[in-house]
CSV table of C-alpha atoms in Angstrom, one decimal:
chain,number,residue,atom,x,y,z
A,29,MET,CA,5.8,0.5,-4.8
A,30,LYS,CA,8.7,-1.6,-2.4
A,31,LEU,CA,8.0,-5.3,-1.6
A,32,PRO,CA,9.4,-4.8,1.7
A,33,VAL,CA,7.2,-1.8,3.0
A,34,ILE,CA,4.1,-3.8,1.6
A,35,LYS,CA,5.1,-7.1,3.5
A,36,HIS,CA,5.9,-5.0,6.6
A,37,LEU,CA,2.7,-3.0,5.9
A,38,THR,CA,0.7,-6.2,5.7
A,39,GLN,CA,2.4,-7.6,8.7
A,40,PHE,CA,1.2,-4.3,10.7
A,41,ILE,CA,-2.3,-5.2,9.5
A,42,GLU,CA,-2.5,-8.8,11.0
A,43,GLU,CA,-1.1,-7.6,14.0
A,44,ASN,CA,-3.4,-4.5,14.6
A,45,ASP,CA,-6.1,-3.8,12.2
A,46,LYS,CA,-6.9,-2.4,8.5
A,47,ASP,CA,-8.5,0.5,9.7
A,48,TYR,CA,-5.3,2.1,10.4
A,49,LEU,CA,-4.1,2.0,6.9
A,50,VAL,CA,-7.1,3.2,5.8
A,51,GLU,CA,-7.4,6.2,7.9
A,52,THR,CA,-3.7,6.7,7.3
A,53,ILE,CA,-4.4,6.7,3.2
A,54,GLU,CA,-7.1,9.4,4.0
A,55,VAL,CA,-4.4,11.7,6.1
A,56,LEU,CA,-2.2,11.5,3.2
A,57,GLU,CA,-4.7,12.2,0.4
A,58,ASN,CA,-5.8,15.1,2.1
A,59,LEU,CA,-2.4,16.4,2.6
A,60,THR,CA,-1.6,16.2,-1.1
A,61,GLU,CA,-4.3,19.3,-1.6
A,62,LEU,CA,-1.6,21.2,0.3
A,63,GLU,CA,-0.7,24.1,-2.3
A,64,SER,CA,2.7,24.6,-0.9
A,65,LEU,CA,4.0,21.1,-1.4
A,66,LYS,CA,7.1,20.3,-3.8
A,67,ASP,CA,7.1,17.9,-6.7
A,68,GLU,CA,9.5,15.9,-4.7
A,69,GLU,CA,7.1,15.9,-1.4
A,70,LEU,CA,4.2,14.7,-3.5
A,71,ASP,CA,5.9,12.0,-4.9
A,72,VAL,CA,7.2,10.8,-1.5
A,73,ILE,CA,3.5,10.9,-0.2
A,74,GLY,CA,2.0,9.2,-3.6
A,75,GLU,CA,4.8,6.4,-3.0
A,76,LEU,CA,3.7,5.8,0.5
A,77,ILE,CA,-0.3,5.9,-0.6
A,78,SER,CA,0.5,3.4,-3.2
A,79,ASN,CA,2.3,1.1,-0.6
A,80,LEU,CA,-0.3,1.1,1.8
A,81,TYR,CA,-3.0,0.4,-1.0
A,82,GLY,CA,-0.7,-2.5,-1.9
A,83,ALA,CA,-0.7,-4.0,1.4
A,84,LEU,CA,-4.9,-3.6,1.6
A,85,GLU,CA,-4.5,-5.3,-1.7
A,86,VAL,CA,-2.4,-8.2,-0.4
A,87,HIS,CA,-4.2,-8.3,3.0
A,88,LYS,CA,-7.7,-8.8,0.8
A,89,MET,CA,-5.9,-11.7,-0.9
A,90,ILE,CA,-4.8,-13.4,2.2
A,91,ARG,CA,-8.2,-13.3,3.8
A,92,GLU,CA,-9.3,-15.0,0.6
A,93,GLY,CA,-7.3,-17.9,1.3
A,94,LYS,CA,-4.0,-17.3,-0.1
A,95,ASP,CA,-0.9,-17.6,2.1
A,96,LYS,CA,1.2,-14.5,2.6
A,97,LYS,CA,4.0,-15.4,0.1
A,98,THR,CA,1.9,-16.2,-2.6
A,99,ALA,CA,-0.4,-13.1,-2.2
A,100,LEU,CA,2.8,-10.6,-2.1
A,101,ASN,CA,4.1,-12.5,-5.5
A,102,ASP,CA,0.8,-12.5,-7.2
A,103,PHE,CA,0.2,-8.7,-6.2
A,104,MET,CA,4.0,-7.7,-7.4
A,105,LYS,CA,3.3,-9.8,-10.9
A,106,ARG,CA,0.4,-8.0,-11.4
A,107,VAL,CA,1.7,-4.5,-10.6
A,108,LEU,CA,4.6,-5.5,-13.0
A,109,GLY,CA,2.5,-6.9,-15.5
A,110,SER,CA,0.3,-3.3,-15.5
A,111,ILE,CA,3.4,-1.4,-15.6
A,112,ASP,CA,4.5,-3.4,-18.9
A,113,LYS,CA,1.4,-2.7,-20.6
A,114,ALA,CA,1.4,0.9,-20.1
């Protein structure tokens, strides 16, 4: 996950609508079922999906009252914490 990408996508949600991201996730998840995709291509799609889900999570925290910077930082701390535990 890349924080600048999540921040950019969060801004997109604020200016447009989260449904665009939800639909994009659905399309990308469907695309992963294509058997002819190479591992590298699946990795890229997976990274995009992760960033999209991350942006949706940050947006949810903002809607619940956190400011954008705090929501982004809290999200990344949670992600890094889960990686450390793995």
